[in-house]
Each structure stands twice: as structure tokens, then as C-alpha cells.
XYZ file of N, CA and C in Angstrom:
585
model
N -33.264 -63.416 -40.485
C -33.269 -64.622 -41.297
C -32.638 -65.745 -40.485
N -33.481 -67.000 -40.145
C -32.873 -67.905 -40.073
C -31.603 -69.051 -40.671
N -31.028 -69.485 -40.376
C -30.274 -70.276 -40.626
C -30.595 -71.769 -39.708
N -29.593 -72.805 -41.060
C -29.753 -73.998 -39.867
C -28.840 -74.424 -38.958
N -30.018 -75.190 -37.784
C -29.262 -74.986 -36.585
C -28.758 -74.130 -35.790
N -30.286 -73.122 -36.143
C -30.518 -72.084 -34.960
C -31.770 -72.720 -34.245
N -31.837 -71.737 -32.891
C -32.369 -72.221 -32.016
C -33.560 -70.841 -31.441
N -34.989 -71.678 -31.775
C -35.679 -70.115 -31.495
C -36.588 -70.541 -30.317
N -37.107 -69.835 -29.939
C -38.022 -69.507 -28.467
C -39.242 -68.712 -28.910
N -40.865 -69.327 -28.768
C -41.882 -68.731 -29.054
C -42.506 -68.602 -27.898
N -43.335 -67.724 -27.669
C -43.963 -67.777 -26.801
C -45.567 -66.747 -27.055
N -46.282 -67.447 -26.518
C -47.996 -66.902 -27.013
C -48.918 -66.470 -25.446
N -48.966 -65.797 -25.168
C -50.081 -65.497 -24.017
C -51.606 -65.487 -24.729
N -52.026 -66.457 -23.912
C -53.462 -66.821 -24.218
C -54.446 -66.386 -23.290
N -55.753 -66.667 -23.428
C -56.507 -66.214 -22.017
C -56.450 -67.163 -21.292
N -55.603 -67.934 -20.690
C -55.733 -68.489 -19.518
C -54.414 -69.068 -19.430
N -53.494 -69.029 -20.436
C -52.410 -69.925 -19.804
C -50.903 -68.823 -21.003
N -50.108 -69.404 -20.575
C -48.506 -69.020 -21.413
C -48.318 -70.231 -21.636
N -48.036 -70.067 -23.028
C -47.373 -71.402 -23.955
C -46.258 -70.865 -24.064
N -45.186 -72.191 -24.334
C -43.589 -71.317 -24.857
C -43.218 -72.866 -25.529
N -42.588 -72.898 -26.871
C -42.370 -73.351 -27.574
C -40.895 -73.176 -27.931
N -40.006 -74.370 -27.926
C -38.821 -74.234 -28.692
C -38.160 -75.075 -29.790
N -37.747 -74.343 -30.600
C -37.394 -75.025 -32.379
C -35.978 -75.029 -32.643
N -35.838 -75.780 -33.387
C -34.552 -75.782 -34.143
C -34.478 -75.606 -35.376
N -34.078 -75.475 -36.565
C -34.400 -75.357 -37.950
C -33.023 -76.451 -38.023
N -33.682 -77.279 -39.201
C -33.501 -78.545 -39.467
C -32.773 -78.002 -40.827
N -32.071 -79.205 -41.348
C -31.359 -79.331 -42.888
C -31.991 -78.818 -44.304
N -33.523 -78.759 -43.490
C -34.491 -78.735 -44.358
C -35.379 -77.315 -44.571
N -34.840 -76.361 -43.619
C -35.236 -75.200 -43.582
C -36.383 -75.063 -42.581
N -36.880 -76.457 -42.077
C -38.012 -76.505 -41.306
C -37.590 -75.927 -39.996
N -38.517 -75.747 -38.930
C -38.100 -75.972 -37.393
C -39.171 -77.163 -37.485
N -38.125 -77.785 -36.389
C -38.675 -78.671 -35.571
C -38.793 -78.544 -34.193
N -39.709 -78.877 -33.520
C -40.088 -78.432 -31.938
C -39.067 -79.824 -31.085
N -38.655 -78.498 -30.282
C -37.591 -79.914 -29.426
C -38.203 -79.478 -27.982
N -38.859 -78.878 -27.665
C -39.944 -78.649 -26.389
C -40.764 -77.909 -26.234
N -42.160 -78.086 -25.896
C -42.957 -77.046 -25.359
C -43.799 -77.406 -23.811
N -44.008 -76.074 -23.600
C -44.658 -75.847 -21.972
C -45.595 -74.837 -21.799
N -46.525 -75.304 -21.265
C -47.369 -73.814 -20.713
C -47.636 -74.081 -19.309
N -47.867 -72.536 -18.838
C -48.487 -72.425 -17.221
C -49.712 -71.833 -17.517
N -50.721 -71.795 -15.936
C -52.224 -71.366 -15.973
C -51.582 -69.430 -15.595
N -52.460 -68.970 -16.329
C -52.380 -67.441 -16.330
C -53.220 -66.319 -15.845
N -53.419 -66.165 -15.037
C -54.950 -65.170 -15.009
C -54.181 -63.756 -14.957
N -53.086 -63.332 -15.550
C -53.486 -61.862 -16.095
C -53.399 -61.319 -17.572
N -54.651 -62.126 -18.155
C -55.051 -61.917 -19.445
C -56.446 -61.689 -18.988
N -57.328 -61.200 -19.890
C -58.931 -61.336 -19.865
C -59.336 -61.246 -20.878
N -59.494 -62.046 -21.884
C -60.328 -61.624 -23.103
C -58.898 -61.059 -23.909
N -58.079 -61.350 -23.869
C -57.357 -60.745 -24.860
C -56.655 -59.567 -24.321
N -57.346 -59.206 -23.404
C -56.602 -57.995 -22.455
C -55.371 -58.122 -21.698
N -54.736 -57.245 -21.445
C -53.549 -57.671 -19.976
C -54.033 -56.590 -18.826
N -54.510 -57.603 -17.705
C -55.315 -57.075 -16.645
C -53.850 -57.078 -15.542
N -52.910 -57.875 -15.728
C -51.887 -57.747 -14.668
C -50.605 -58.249 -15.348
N -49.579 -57.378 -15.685
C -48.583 -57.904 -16.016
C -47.725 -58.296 -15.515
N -47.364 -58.006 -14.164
C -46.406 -58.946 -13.486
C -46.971 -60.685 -12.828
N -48.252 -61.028 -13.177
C -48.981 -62.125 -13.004
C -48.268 -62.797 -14.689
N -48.464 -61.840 -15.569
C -47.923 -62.760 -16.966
C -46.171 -63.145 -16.760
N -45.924 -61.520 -16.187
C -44.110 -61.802 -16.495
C -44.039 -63.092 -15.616
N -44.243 -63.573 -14.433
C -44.047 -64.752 -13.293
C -44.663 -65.796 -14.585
N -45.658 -65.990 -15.185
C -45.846 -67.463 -15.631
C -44.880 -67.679 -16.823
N -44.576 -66.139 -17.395
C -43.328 -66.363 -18.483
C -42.101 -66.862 -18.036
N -41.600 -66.684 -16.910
C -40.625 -66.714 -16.245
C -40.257 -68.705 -15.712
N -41.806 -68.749 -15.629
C -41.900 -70.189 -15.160
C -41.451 -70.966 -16.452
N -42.306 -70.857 -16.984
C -41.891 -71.459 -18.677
C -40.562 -71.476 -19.162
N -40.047 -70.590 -18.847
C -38.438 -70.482 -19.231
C -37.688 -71.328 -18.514
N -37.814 -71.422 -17.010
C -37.426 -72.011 -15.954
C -37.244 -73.252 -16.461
N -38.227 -73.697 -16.378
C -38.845 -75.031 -16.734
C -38.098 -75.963 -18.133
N -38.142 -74.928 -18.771
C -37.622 -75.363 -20.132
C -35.945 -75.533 -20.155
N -35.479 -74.388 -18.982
C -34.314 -74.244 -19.227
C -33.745 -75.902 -18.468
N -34.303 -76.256 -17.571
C -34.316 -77.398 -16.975
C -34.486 -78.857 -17.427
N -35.630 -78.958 -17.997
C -35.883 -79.838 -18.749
C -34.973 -79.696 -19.849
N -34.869 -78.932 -20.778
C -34.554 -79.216 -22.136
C -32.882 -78.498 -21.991
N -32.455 -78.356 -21.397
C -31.107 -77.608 -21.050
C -30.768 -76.720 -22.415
N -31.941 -75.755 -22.377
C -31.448 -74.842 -23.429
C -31.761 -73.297 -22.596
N -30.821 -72.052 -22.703
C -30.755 -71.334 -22.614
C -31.143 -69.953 -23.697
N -32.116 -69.278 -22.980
C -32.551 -68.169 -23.949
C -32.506 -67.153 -23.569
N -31.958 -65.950 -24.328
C -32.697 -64.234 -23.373
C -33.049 -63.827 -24.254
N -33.939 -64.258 -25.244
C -34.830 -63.638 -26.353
C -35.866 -64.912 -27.065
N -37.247 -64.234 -27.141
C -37.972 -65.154 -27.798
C -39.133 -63.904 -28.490
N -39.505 -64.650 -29.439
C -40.547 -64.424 -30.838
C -41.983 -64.791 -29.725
N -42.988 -63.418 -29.963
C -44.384 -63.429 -29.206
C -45.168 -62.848 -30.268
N -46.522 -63.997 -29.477
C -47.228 -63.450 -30.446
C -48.157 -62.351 -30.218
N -48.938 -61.966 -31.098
C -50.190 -61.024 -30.665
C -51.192 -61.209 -31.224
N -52.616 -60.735 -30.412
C -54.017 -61.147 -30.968
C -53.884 -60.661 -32.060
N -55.291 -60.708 -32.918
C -55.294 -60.734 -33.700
C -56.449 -58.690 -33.890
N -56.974 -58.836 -32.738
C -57.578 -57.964 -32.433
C -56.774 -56.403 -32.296
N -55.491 -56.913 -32.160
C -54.632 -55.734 -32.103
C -53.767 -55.303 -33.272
N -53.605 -55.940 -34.418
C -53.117 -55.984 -35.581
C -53.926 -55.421 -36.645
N -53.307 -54.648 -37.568
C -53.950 -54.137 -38.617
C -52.987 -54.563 -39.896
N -53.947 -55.395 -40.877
C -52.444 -55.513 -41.948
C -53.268 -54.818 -43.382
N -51.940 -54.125 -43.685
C -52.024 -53.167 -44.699
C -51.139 -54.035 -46.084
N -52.107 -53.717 -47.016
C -51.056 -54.218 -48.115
C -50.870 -52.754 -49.060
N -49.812 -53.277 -49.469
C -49.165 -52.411 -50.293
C -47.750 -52.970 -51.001
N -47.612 -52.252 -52.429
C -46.957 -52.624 -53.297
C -45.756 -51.561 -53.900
N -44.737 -51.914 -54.278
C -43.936 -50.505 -54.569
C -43.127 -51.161 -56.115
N -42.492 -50.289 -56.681
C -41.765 -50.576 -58.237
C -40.397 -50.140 -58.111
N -39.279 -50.880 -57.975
C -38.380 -50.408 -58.145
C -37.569 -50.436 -59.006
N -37.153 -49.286 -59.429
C -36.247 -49.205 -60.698
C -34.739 -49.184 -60.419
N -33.883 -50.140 -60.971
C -32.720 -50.359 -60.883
C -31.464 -49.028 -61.484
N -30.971 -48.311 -60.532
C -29.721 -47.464 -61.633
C -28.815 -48.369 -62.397
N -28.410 -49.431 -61.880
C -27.431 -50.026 -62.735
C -27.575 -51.523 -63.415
N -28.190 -51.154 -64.313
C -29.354 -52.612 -64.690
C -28.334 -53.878 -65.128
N -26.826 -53.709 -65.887
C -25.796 -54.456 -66.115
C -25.072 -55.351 -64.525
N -25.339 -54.460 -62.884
C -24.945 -55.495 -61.991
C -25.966 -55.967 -61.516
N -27.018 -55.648 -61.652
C -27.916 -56.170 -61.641
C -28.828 -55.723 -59.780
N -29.856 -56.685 -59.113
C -30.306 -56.069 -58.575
C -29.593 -56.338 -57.301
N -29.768 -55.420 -56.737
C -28.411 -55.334 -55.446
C -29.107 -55.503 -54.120
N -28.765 -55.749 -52.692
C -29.586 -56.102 -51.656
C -29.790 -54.747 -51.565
N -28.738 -53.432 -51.341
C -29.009 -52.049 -51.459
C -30.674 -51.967 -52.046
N -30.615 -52.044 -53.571
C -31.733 -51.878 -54.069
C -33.063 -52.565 -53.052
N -32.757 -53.891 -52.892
C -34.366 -54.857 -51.680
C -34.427 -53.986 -50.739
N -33.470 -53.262 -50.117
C -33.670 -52.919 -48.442
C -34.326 -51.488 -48.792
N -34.100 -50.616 -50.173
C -34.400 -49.500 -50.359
C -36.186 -50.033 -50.699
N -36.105 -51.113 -51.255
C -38.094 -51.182 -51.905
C -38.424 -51.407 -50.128
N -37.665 -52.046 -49.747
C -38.536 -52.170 -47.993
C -39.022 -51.245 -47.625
N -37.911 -49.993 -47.713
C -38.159 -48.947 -47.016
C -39.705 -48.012 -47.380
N -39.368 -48.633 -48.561
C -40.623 -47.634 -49.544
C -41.904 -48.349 -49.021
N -42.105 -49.744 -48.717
C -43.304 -50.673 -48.473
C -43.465 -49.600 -47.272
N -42.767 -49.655 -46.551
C -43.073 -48.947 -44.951
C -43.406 -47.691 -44.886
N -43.380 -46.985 -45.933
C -43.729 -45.594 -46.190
C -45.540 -45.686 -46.353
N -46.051 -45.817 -45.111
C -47.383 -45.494 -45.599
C -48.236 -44.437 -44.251
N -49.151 -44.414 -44.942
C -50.220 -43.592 -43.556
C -49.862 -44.728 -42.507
N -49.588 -44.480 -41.235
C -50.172 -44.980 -39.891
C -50.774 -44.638 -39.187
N -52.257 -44.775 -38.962
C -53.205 -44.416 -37.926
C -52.986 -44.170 -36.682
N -52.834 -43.366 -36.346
C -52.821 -42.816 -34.284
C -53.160 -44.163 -33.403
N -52.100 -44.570 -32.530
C -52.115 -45.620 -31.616
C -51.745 -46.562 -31.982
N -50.894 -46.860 -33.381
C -50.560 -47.665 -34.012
C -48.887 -48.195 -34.485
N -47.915 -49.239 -34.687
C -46.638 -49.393 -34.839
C -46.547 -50.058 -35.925
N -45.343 -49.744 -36.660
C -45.042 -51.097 -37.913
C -44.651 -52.518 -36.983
N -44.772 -53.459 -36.776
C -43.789 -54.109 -36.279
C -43.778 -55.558 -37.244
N -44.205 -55.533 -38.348
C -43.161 -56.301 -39.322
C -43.435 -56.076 -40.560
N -42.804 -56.345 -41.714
C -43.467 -56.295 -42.634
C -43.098 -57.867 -43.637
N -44.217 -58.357 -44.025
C -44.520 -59.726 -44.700
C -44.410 -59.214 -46.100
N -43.228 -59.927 -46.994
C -43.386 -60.053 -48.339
C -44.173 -60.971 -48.913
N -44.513 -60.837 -49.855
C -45.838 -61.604 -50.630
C -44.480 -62.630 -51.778
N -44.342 -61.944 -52.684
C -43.716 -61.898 -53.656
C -43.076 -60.893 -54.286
N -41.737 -61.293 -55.024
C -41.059 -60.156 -55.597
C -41.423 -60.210 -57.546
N -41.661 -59.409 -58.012
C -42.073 -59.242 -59.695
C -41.151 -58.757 -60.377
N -40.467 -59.375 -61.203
C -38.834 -58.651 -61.873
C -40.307 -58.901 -63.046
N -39.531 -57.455 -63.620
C -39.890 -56.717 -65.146
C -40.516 -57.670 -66.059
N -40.223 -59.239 -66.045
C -40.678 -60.180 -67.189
C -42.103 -60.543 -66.501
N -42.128 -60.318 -65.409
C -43.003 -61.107 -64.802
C -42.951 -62.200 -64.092
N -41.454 -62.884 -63.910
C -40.869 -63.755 -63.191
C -41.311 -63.183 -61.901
N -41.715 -64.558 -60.465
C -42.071 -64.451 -59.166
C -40.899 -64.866 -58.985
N -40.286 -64.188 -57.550
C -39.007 -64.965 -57.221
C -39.177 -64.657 -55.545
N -38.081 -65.072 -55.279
C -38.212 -65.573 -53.255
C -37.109 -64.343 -53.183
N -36.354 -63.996 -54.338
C -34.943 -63.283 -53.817
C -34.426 -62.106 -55.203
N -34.628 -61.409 -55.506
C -34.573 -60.924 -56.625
C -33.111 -60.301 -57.000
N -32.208 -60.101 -55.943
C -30.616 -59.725 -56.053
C -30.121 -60.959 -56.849
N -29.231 -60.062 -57.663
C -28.518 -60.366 -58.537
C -29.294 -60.751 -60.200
N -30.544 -60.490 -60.436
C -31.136 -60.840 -61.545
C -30.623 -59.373 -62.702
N -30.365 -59.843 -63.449
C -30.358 -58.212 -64.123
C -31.262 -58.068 -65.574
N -32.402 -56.978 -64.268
C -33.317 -56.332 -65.062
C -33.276 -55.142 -64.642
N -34.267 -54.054 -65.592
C -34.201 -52.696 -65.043
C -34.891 -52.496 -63.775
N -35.898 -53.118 -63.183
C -36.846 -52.750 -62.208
C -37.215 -54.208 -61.664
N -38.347 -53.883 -60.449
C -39.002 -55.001 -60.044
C -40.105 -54.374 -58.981
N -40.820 -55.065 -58.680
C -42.128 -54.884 -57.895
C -42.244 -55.878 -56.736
N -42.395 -55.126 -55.745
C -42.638 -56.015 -53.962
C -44.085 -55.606 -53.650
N -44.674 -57.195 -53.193
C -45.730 -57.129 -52.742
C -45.622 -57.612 -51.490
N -46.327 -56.440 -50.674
C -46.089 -56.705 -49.110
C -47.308 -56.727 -48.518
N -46.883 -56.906 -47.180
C -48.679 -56.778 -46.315
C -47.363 -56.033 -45.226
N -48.045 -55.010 -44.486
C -47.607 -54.110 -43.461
C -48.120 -54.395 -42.198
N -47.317 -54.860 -41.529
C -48.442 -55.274 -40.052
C -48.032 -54.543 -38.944
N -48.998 -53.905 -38.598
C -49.269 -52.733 -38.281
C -49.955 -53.202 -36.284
N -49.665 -52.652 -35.447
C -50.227 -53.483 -33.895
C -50.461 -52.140 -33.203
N -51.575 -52.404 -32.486
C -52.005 -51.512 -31.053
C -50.182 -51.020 -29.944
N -50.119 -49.828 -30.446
C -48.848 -49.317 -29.165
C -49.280 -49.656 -28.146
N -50.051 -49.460 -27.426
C -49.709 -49.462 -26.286
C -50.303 -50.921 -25.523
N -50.561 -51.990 -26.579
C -50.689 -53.607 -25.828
C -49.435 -54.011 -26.418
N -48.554 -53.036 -27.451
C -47.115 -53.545 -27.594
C -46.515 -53.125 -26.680
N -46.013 -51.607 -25.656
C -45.491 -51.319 -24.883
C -45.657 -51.890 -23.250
N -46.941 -52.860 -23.259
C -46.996 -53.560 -22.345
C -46.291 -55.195 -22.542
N -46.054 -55.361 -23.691
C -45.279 -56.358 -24.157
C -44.364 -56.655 -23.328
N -43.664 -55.085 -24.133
C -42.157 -54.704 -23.762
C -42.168 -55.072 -22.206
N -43.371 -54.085 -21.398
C -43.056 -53.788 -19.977
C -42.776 -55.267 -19.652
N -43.233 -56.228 -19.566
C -43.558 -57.448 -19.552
C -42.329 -58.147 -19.543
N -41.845 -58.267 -20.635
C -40.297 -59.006 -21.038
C -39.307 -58.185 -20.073
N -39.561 -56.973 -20.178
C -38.269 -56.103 -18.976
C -38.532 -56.798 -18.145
N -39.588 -57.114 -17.102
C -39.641 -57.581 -15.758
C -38.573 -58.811 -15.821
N -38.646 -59.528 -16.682
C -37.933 -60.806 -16.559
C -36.799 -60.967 -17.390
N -36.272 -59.713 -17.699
C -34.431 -59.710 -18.578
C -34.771 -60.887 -19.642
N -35.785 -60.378 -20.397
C -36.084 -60.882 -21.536
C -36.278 -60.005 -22.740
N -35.740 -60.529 -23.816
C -35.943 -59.135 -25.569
C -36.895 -60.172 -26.251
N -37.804 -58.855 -26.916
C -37.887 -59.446 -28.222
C -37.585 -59.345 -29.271
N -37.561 -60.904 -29.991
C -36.790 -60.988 -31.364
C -37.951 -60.662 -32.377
N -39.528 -60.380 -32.413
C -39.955 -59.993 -33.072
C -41.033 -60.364 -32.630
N -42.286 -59.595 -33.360
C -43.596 -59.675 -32.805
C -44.591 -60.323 -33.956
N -45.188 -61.951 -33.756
C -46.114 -62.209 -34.723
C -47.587 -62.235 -34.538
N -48.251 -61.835 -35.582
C -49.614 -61.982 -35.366
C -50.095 -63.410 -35.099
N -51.203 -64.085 -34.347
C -51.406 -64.775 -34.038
C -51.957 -65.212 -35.691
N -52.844 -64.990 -36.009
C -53.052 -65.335 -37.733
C -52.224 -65.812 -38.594
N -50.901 -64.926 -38.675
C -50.027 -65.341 -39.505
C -48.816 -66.612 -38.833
N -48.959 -66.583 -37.772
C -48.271 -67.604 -36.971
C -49.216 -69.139 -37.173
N -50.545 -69.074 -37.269
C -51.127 -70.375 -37.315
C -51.222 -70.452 -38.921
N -51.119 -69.663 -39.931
C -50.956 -69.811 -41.175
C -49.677 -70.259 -41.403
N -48.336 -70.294 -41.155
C -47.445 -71.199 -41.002
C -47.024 -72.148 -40.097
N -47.997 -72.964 -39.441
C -48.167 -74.168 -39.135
C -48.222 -75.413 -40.440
């Protein structure tokens, strides 16, 4: 979860170039972009990674660059992924509260998470996030946050996003080359849907 006046680092490999993008989140919950950069890339093809130490060097540039220009320092940034490599699963779970008088507890949210993530995963495949829709307390009230309401139960609607292992473990290989983590992996879809 963000807060304001944090400072995030995106970065997207495309077929031909690395974009890297950096935000701030504003008063307003927004980010606002306080720099972006891309370099030309040729180890992508179609969505593929044909050479990853050709990507880690243009990632590396981008950082460089940024760290220079914009005098901000990072060793972690948010990447995205095609769309071709993502599978999103929806699914929904009901949770029933033991102690309906304190009402609903983060205990209780992190336990319905767990349950969203409880599903079949297909061979060659990773969770790597899961998107809430909306939360459903017992009246039928939609809410953004459902702790502390006191009802007996509630219902999470999620989408499960689900990515190709092993164009994620080349991710990884990728960011190792250049003493870089990631802070999380977005689908390219759901990344231009919150634009």
C-alpha cells in the first residue's frame, strides 16, 4: 500500500525499447510522474526475451540516467508484463466473522485473501497478484475496506492474476544482473486501465 510521498519506479520492456517511469503520490492519493526515460532494446522479439543481458544493460541505462537527471535513487521498481503471459482468474469467497460484536478484523481480510488464492493453478503458471474488485458486507453495502464494520460475514470479489513462470523467472534473472528487486509484477492491461 502506498502512502503519500512515496516514491515509485516503473518500468515496462517493450519490443523495441525500455521505458522507466518515476512517481510520487501526491496529497491526493494520485502519482504524479516527476520523470520518464526509455532506451532502444533489441532483446525483446515479439514479446519474447531473446537476450537478457541486452535488456538488463538498457535497464541499467534508464536508471543511470534517471538517477542523474532526476537525482532520485532506486533498488526496486514495479514491471510490467505482456499481456500474453497473464491469465486472470476471477473468483469470489464469503467470509464469516467469529466475533461479529468487534467486528471485522484485518486478521479476518488477510484470511478471505488467502482463500481468493486458493484455486487450481495450471502447470507453468504463478500467482503474482491478486486484484480486489469489491468487498460485500452482509447488507449488501460495497466498501474499499471492510475492517471494523460489524457484521456477521462479507464477500471478496477478486480477479487472480496468474503469469507464465518461466518469462517471470527471466524477469527475476534480469533484475539480478543489475542489483535490482521487484516490488511487484503488473499486467500490462491492468496498468493501462489505471491510467
Amino acid at each position: 500500500i502506498l502512502a503519500i510521498g512515496d516514491v515509485i519506479v516503473g518500468i515496462d520492456i517493450g519490443s523495441s525499447k525500455v521505458s522507466l517511469v518515476v512517481g510520487k503520490v501526491n496529497n491526493f492519493n494520485q502519482v504524479e510522474l516527476l520523470h520518464s526515460t526509455n532506451k532502444k532494446c533489441s532483446g525483446i522479439k515479439k514479446a519474447k526475451i531473446i537476450d537478457e543481458d541486452e535488456i538488463a544493460r538498457a535497464i541499467a541505462e534508464t536508471i543511470d540516467e534517471t538517477e542523474r537527471e532526476a537525482n532520485i535513487r532506486r533498488n526496486s521498481a514495479y514491471l510490467t508484463i505482456p499481456g500474453k503471459y497473464v491469465t486472470i482468474v476471477q473468483n469470489s469467497v464469503r467470509k464469516e466473522i467469529k466475533d461479529k460484536s468487534a467486528g471485522v478484523s484485518l486478521k479476518d481480510v488477510t484470511s478471505a485473501l488467502m482463500q481468493v488464492k486458493d484455486i487450481d493453478i495450471p502447470d507453468g503458471n504463478v500467482i503474482i497478484d491478486i486484484v480486489t474488485d469489491k468487498f460485500i458486507l452482509e447488507d449488501g453495502r460495497h466498501v474499499e475496506d471492510p475492517v471494523g464494520n460489524l457484521v456477521s460475514s462479507f464477500s471478496i470479489n477478486a480477479q487472480v492474476v496468474l503469469g507464465d513462470k518461466s518469462y517471470i523467472k527471466q524477469l527475476y534473472n534480469i533484475f539480478r544482473k543489475i542489483d535490482l528487486d521487484i516490488d511487484g509484477i503488473i499486467p500490462v492491461t491492468l496498468a493501462e486501465r489505471n491510467l
